[in-house]
Coordinates of C-alpha atoms and ligand atoms in Angstrom, one line a residue:
M28 CA -13.5 16.1 -9.3
D29 CA -13.8 17.6 -5.9
L30 CA -13.0 15.2 -3.1
K31 CA -13.7 17.9 -0.5
L32 CA -10.4 17.6 1.2
R33 CA -9.9 19.2 4.6
D34 CA -8.2 22.5 4.5
K35 CA -4.4 22.3 4.8
K36 CA -4.3 25.0 7.5
D37 CA -6.6 22.9 9.8
C38 CA -4.4 19.7 9.6
K39 CA -1.1 18.8 11.0
Y40 CA -0.7 16.0 8.5
D41 CA -1.4 15.7 4.7
A42 CA -1.6 12.0 5.1
V43 CA -1.4 9.3 7.8
S44 CA -1.4 5.5 7.3
L45 CA -2.2 2.6 9.6
G46 CA -0.4 -0.8 9.2
E47 CA 2.5 -3.0 9.9
V48 CA 6.1 -2.0 9.1
M49 CA 8.5 -4.9 8.9
L50 CA 12.3 -5.2 8.6
R51 CA 12.9 -6.3 5.0
F52 CA 15.8 -8.7 4.4
D53 CA 17.0 -8.5 0.8
P54 CA 19.6 -11.1 -0.5
G55 CA 20.3 -8.9 -3.5
E56 CA 20.7 -10.9 -6.6
G57 CA 20.9 -14.2 -4.6
R58 CA 18.3 -16.4 -3.0
I59 CA 17.0 -16.4 0.6
R60 CA 17.9 -20.1 1.2
T61 CA 21.6 -19.7 0.2
A62 CA 22.2 -16.1 1.4
R63 CA 25.2 -15.2 3.6
E64 CA 24.4 -11.5 3.6
F65 CA 21.2 -9.4 3.5
K66 CA 20.7 -5.8 3.0
V67 CA 17.9 -4.5 5.3
W68 CA 15.3 -1.9 4.7
E69 CA 11.9 -1.1 6.0
G70 CA 8.6 -2.0 4.3
G71 CA 4.9 -2.4 4.8
G72 CA 2.1 -2.1 2.3
E73 CA 0.2 0.7 4.0
Y74 CA 3.4 2.5 5.2
N75 CA 5.1 2.5 1.8
V76 CA 2.3 4.8 0.5
I77 CA 2.8 7.6 3.0
R78 CA 6.6 7.1 2.8
G79 CA 6.3 7.8 -0.9
L80 CA 4.0 10.8 -0.3
R81 CA 6.7 12.2 2.0
R82 CA 9.9 11.3 0.2
C83 CA 8.9 11.6 -3.4
F84 CA 6.1 14.1 -3.2
G85 CA 7.2 16.3 -0.3
M86 CA 4.0 15.9 1.8
N87 CA 3.8 15.9 5.6
T88 CA 3.0 12.3 6.7
A89 CA 2.9 10.1 9.8
V90 CA 2.6 6.4 10.4
I91 CA 0.3 4.7 13.0
T92 CA 1.8 1.4 13.9
A93 CA 3.1 -0.5 16.9
F94 CA 6.5 -2.0 17.6
A95 CA 8.0 -4.2 20.3
D96 CA 10.3 -1.9 22.3
N97 CA 13.6 -3.6 21.5
E98 CA 16.6 -3.0 19.3
V99 CA 14.9 -4.4 16.2
G100 CA 12.0 -2.1 16.7
H101 CA 14.3 0.9 17.0
L102 CA 16.2 -0.2 13.8
V103 CA 12.9 -0.1 11.9
E104 CA 12.2 3.3 13.5
D105 CA 15.6 4.5 12.3
F106 CA 14.6 3.7 8.7
I107 CA 11.3 5.5 9.1
L108 CA 13.0 8.6 10.5
Q109 CA 15.4 8.5 7.5
G110 CA 12.3 8.5 5.2
G111 CA 11.1 11.6 6.9
V112 CA 7.8 10.1 8.2
D113 CA 6.7 11.3 11.6
T114 CA 7.1 8.6 14.2
S115 CA 5.2 10.3 17.1
L116 CA 2.0 8.2 16.6
I117 CA 3.9 4.8 17.0
N118 CA 2.8 2.7 20.0
W119 CA 5.8 1.1 21.7
K120 CA 4.9 -2.1 23.4
K121 CA 6.8 -3.7 26.2
T122 CA 8.1 -7.1 25.4
D123 CA 10.2 -9.8 27.2
G124 CA 13.8 -10.5 26.0
I125 CA 12.8 -13.2 23.5
G126 CA 9.7 -11.8 21.8
R127 CA 7.2 -14.2 23.6
E128 CA 5.0 -11.3 24.6
C129 CA 5.3 -9.5 21.3
R130 CA 7.8 -9.0 18.5
N131 CA 8.6 -7.1 15.4
G132 CA 7.8 -8.4 11.9
L133 CA 10.5 -9.6 9.5
N134 CA 10.1 -10.0 5.8
F135 CA 12.6 -11.9 3.6
V136 CA 12.1 -11.1 -0.1
E137 CA 14.1 -12.2 -3.1
R138 CA 13.5 -10.2 -6.3
G139 CA 13.4 -13.0 -8.8
F140 CA 15.0 -12.9 -12.2
G141 CA 13.7 -13.9 -15.6
I142 CA 11.9 -17.2 -15.3
R143 CA 12.3 -17.3 -11.5
G144 CA 9.6 -15.2 -9.8
A145 CA 10.0 -12.9 -6.8
L146 CA 9.5 -14.7 -3.5
S147 CA 8.4 -13.3 -0.2
V148 CA 8.6 -15.2 3.2
S149 CA 7.4 -13.2 6.1
D150 CA 7.9 -14.0 9.7
R151 CA 5.3 -11.9 11.5
A152 CA 3.1 -13.9 13.8
N153 CA 2.6 -12.3 17.2
T154 CA 3.9 -8.9 16.3
A155 CA 3.1 -5.9 18.4
I156 CA 0.9 -4.4 15.7
S157 CA -1.0 -7.7 15.2
Q158 CA -1.9 -7.7 18.9
A159 CA -2.8 -4.0 19.0
T160 CA -6.5 -3.1 19.4
D161 CA -8.2 0.2 18.8
K162 CA -7.6 1.0 22.5
D163 CA -3.9 1.3 21.7
F164 CA -4.5 4.4 19.5
D165 CA -6.3 7.6 20.1
F166 CA -8.0 8.1 16.7
D167 CA -10.1 11.1 18.0
Y168 CA -6.9 12.9 18.9
V169 CA -5.2 12.1 15.6
F170 CA -8.1 12.9 13.2
G171 CA -9.9 15.4 15.5
E172 CA -7.3 17.4 17.3
L173 CA -4.2 17.1 15.1
G174 CA -6.1 16.9 11.8
V175 CA -5.4 14.7 8.8
R176 CA -6.4 15.4 5.2
W177 CA -5.9 11.8 3.9
F178 CA -5.9 8.4 5.7
H179 CA -4.6 5.3 4.0
T180 CA -4.8 1.7 5.2
G181 CA -5.3 -1.7 3.6
G182 CA -5.9 -5.4 3.5
I183 CA -2.5 -6.5 4.7
Y184 CA -3.0 -4.9 8.0
A185 CA -6.7 -6.1 8.1
A186 CA -5.4 -9.7 7.6
L187 CA -3.1 -9.7 10.7
S188 CA -5.7 -10.6 13.3
E189 CA -9.4 -10.2 14.3
Q190 CA -8.5 -7.1 16.2
S191 CA -6.6 -5.5 13.4
A192 CA -9.6 -5.8 11.1
E193 CA -11.8 -4.2 13.8
T194 CA -9.2 -1.5 14.3
V195 CA -9.3 -0.7 10.6
V196 CA -13.1 -0.1 10.8
K197 CA -12.7 2.0 14.0
A198 CA -10.0 4.1 12.4
I199 CA -11.8 4.7 9.2
K200 CA -15.1 5.6 10.9
T201 CA -13.2 8.1 13.1
A202 CA -11.4 9.6 10.1
K203 CA -14.6 10.1 8.3
K204 CA -16.2 11.7 11.3
Y205 CA -13.7 14.5 11.0
G206 CA -13.9 14.8 7.2
T207 CA -10.7 12.9 6.3
I208 CA -10.6 11.1 2.9
V209 CA -10.0 7.4 3.3
S210 CA -8.1 5.2 0.8
Y211 CA -7.8 1.4 1.2
D212 CA -5.6 -0.9 -0.8
L213 CA -7.0 -4.4 -0.9
N214 CA -3.6 -6.0 -1.3
Y215 CA -4.6 -9.7 -1.1
R216 CA -2.0 -12.0 0.4
A217 CA -3.2 -15.6 0.2
S218 CA -0.5 -16.7 2.8
M219 CA -2.0 -14.3 5.4
W220 CA -5.5 -15.6 5.2
S221 CA -4.8 -19.4 4.7
A222 CA -4.8 -20.2 8.4
I223 CA -7.7 -18.0 9.4
G224 CA -10.5 -18.9 7.0
G225 CA -8.9 -18.4 3.5
Q226 CA -10.5 -16.3 0.8
K227 CA -14.0 -16.6 2.3
K228 CA -12.8 -14.8 5.4
A229 CA -10.8 -12.3 3.4
Q230 CA -14.1 -11.4 1.5
E231 CA -16.1 -11.2 4.7
V232 CA -13.6 -8.7 6.3
N233 CA -13.0 -6.7 3.1
K234 CA -16.6 -6.4 2.2
E235 CA -17.4 -4.9 5.6
I236 CA -14.5 -2.4 5.4
A237 CA -15.3 -1.5 1.8
K238 CA -18.6 0.2 2.9
Y239 CA -16.6 3.0 4.5
V240 CA -13.9 3.6 1.9
D241 CA -13.7 6.7 -0.4
V242 CA -10.8 5.6 -2.7
M243 CA -10.6 1.9 -3.3
I244 CA -7.4 0.5 -4.8
G245 CA -6.4 -3.0 -5.9
N246 CA -4.3 -4.9 -8.4
E247 CA -5.5 -7.2 -11.2
E248 CA -6.5 -10.0 -8.8
D249 CA -7.5 -8.1 -5.6
F250 CA -11.1 -7.1 -6.5
T251 CA -11.9 -10.8 -7.3
A252 CA -10.1 -12.3 -4.3
C253 CA -11.2 -9.7 -1.7
L254 CA -14.6 -8.4 -2.9
G255 CA -15.8 -11.3 -5.1
F256 CA -16.0 -9.3 -8.4
E257 CA -15.4 -11.5 -11.4
I258 CA -13.5 -10.2 -14.4
E259 CA -14.8 -11.4 -17.7
G260 CA -12.4 -12.6 -20.4
N261 CA -9.2 -13.0 -18.4
D262 CA -7.1 -16.1 -18.8
A263 CA -6.6 -18.1 -15.6
N264 CA -2.9 -17.2 -15.3
L265 CA -3.5 -13.5 -15.9
K266 CA -1.1 -13.6 -18.9
E267 CA -3.5 -11.5 -20.9
L268 CA -5.8 -9.0 -19.1
N269 CA -9.1 -8.1 -20.7
I270 CA -9.4 -4.3 -20.2
E271 CA -13.1 -4.2 -21.1
G272 CA -13.7 -6.8 -18.3
Y273 CA -11.9 -4.6 -15.8
K274 CA -13.9 -1.6 -16.9
K275 CA -17.1 -3.6 -16.4
M276 CA -15.9 -4.8 -13.0
I277 CA -15.1 -1.3 -11.8
D278 CA -18.5 0.0 -12.9
E279 CA -20.1 -2.8 -11.0
A280 CA -18.0 -2.1 -7.9
A281 CA -19.0 1.5 -7.9
K282 CA -22.6 0.5 -8.1
V283 CA -22.4 -2.0 -5.2
Y284 CA -20.5 0.5 -3.1
P285 CA -22.0 3.9 -3.8
N286 CA -19.6 5.4 -1.2
F287 CA -16.6 4.9 -3.6
K288 CA -15.5 8.2 -5.0
V289 CA -12.6 6.7 -6.8
V290 CA -11.8 3.1 -7.8
A291 CA -8.3 2.3 -9.2
T292 CA -6.6 -0.9 -10.3
T293 CA -3.2 -1.6 -11.5
L294 CA -2.8 -3.8 -14.5
R295 CA 0.3 -6.0 -14.6
T296 CA 1.1 -8.9 -16.8
V297 CA 4.1 -10.8 -15.9
K298 CA 6.2 -11.7 -19.0
T299 CA 9.1 -12.6 -16.7
A300 CA 10.1 -11.6 -13.2
T301 CA 12.1 -8.8 -14.8
V302 CA 9.8 -7.8 -17.7
N303 CA 6.2 -6.8 -17.0
D304 CA 3.6 -4.9 -18.9
W305 CA 2.3 -2.3 -16.6
S306 CA -0.7 0.1 -16.6
A307 CA -3.8 1.1 -14.6
L308 CA -7.4 2.1 -14.7
C309 CA -9.1 4.7 -12.5
W310 CA -12.9 5.4 -12.2
A311 CA -14.2 8.7 -10.9
D312 CA -17.5 10.5 -11.3
G313 CA -18.8 7.8 -13.6
Q314 CA -15.9 7.9 -16.0
I315 CA -13.0 5.5 -16.5
F316 CA -9.5 6.7 -17.3
K317 CA -6.7 4.4 -18.5
A318 CA -3.1 5.3 -17.9
K319 CA -0.6 4.9 -20.6
D320 CA 0.8 1.5 -21.2
Y321 CA 4.3 0.7 -20.0
K322 CA 4.9 -2.3 -22.3
G323 CA 7.9 -4.5 -21.5
L324 CA 8.8 -2.5 -18.4
E325 CA 12.1 -3.7 -17.0
I326 CA 12.0 -4.3 -13.3
L327 CA 14.7 -4.6 -10.7
D328 CA 12.5 -5.1 -7.6
R329 CA 8.7 -5.4 -8.0
V330 CA 7.8 -5.3 -4.3
G331 CA 6.2 -2.0 -3.4
G332 CA 5.3 -1.1 -7.0
G333 CA 1.6 -1.2 -6.2
D334 CA 2.2 1.0 -3.1
S335 CA 4.1 3.5 -5.2
F336 CA 1.2 3.5 -7.6
A337 CA -1.1 4.3 -4.7
S338 CA 1.0 7.2 -3.5
G339 CA 1.3 8.7 -7.0
L340 CA -2.5 8.4 -7.4
V341 CA -3.2 10.0 -4.0
Y342 CA -0.7 12.8 -4.7
G343 CA -2.4 13.4 -8.1
L344 CA -5.9 13.4 -6.6
M345 CA -4.9 15.7 -3.8
T346 CA -3.1 18.2 -5.8
T347 CA -4.9 18.2 -9.2
G348 CA -8.4 16.8 -8.4
D349 CA -8.1 15.3 -11.9
A350 CA -8.5 11.5 -12.0
A351 CA -7.0 11.2 -15.5
K352 CA -3.8 12.9 -14.3
A353 CA -3.8 11.1 -11.0
V354 CA -3.7 7.6 -12.6
E355 CA -0.7 8.8 -14.7
Y356 CA 1.1 9.9 -11.5
G357 CA 0.4 6.5 -10.0
T358 CA 1.6 4.4 -12.9
A359 CA 4.7 6.5 -13.5
H360 CA 5.7 6.5 -9.9
G361 CA 5.0 2.7 -9.6
A362 CA 7.1 2.1 -12.7
L363 CA 10.0 4.1 -11.4
A364 CA 9.9 2.6 -7.9
M365 CA 10.3 -0.9 -9.5
T366 CA 13.6 0.2 -11.0
T367 CA 15.3 0.3 -7.6
P368 CA 15.7 -2.2 -4.8
G369 CA 13.6 -2.1 -1.6
D370 CA 9.9 -1.7 -0.9
T371 CA 9.9 2.1 -1.0
T372 CA 10.4 4.7 -3.6
M373 CA 13.7 6.3 -4.5
A374 CA 12.2 8.5 -7.2
T375 CA 11.7 12.3 -7.2
C376 CA 8.5 14.1 -8.2
A377 CA 10.4 15.7 -11.1
E378 CA 11.4 12.3 -12.4
V379 CA 7.8 11.1 -12.1
E380 CA 6.5 14.1 -14.1
A381 CA 9.3 13.6 -16.7
I382 CA 8.2 10.0 -17.2
M383 CA 4.6 11.1 -17.5
G384 CA 5.7 13.5 -20.2
G385 CA 7.4 10.8 -22.1
A386 CA 11.0 11.3 -21.1
G387 CA 13.5 8.6 -22.2
A388 CA 16.3 7.0 -20.3
R389 CA 19.3 8.8 -21.9
V390 CA 22.1 9.6 -19.6
K391 CA 21.9 13.0 -17.9
R392 CA 25.2 14.8 -17.2
Ligands
KDG24 O1 3.9 -8.2 1.9 C1 3.7 -7.6 2.9 O2 2.9 -8.0 3.7 C2 4.3 -6.2 3.1 O3 3.7 -5.4 3.7 C3 5.6 -6.0 2.5 C4 5.7 -5.1 1.3 O4 6.2 -3.8 1.7 C5 4.4 -5.0 0.6 O5 4.0 -6.3 0.2 C6 4.4 -4.2 -0.6 O6 3.1 -4.1 -1.1

C-alpha cells in the first residue's frame, strides 16, 4: 500500500507525538500500598510510541508535551533525553512552589502476578499538559516549517481535559494540511472519563477525532468503548475473542470512516497477569491481515505493550508499505516490550525481526 508519506529530505522528523509524559513509579515485584522503594521511569501512551520508533527502530522523533518547570519536570525530561527523543518542542510552564498553578503527572503502576492483575493509579489532575491549549504549541511551525512524516496522538491525551481534546483536533488538522500521516490510538481508560461524562463523553470526543485519522489503532475493547462498534461473539470478560467478530467490526469501522487507511487492533486474552495470548489484526486496502499468534506469552510488565505494538506497526508501514508485515512488526515488538519492566521498549530492531522470523529463546553467547 502507498500511504503517500512525505519525503524524508523535506522533514526534520520521521515522527512526532502529542500527549502527556508522566513519571512512572514502579514497586518492582511488590505492591504500591506496601512499597518502601520505587524505581522511576517515564511513560505516556502517545510518547511511548515515538520513544520506541527512536530507540528500537532508529527513527528521528520528537515529543510535543508540556511540563511544569520544576525539578520533577526536569527529571522526566532527563528520561526523555536518555531515550533519544528530541525535547525542543516541549512547552515549559511556570508554576508556583507547590503545584497549585500546574504540576507534572505521576503514575504508580504495579505489574501484577498470576491471579493478581496489574494495577495503575495515576495522579495527574491539573498537570501542565492538561491545561495546555492549542495556543501553547505552534503546529504550523512544526508540521509546515520543520516538517514531519508521521504524527501520533491518542485517546489518553484527549481525555485529559476539554482543551486537550480540542488541541488533538487542531494538531491533526494542521498535520494533514502539510501532508503528514496521522495515527491515533484510542487507548480507553475508564478512570479518566468517569468524572467528565463517562463512556458517552468518550464516544462523543473520539467519534469527532476519528473523522480526521489515517491510521486508527485500538485494543480488544477500545473500538467498542470509544467508537461504539460492537463485536459479535465475544464473551463478556474477553476470555475468548471471536476473531471473525473483530474482522466484521474492522470492516464496519472502515466503512463508517472512509478516511481510515489502516485499522489495527491488538488481540489479548488474559490467562493470568503473567500469561496472555497475544496477536493482532490489521486492515488496509480492503484486506485484513492477522499476525501470528503468541499463545501463552509470558509477561513481566504489560504496561506499554500496546504502544510498542503501535510503534512496530508504524515502523513497518513506513519502511515496507506492507500491512501484513507491519502487523507482524507490531505484535513482535509489543511482545518483546512486555518481557522487560517499564512502559517503554528495551528491544532492538534485530531482536524484533528475529522473533518475527520464529527465533527461540535459547541463550546467546
Ligand atoms: O495509562 C496512562 O495514562 C499512560 O499514559 C501510562 C502508560 O504509559 C500507558 O498507559 C501505556 O499505554
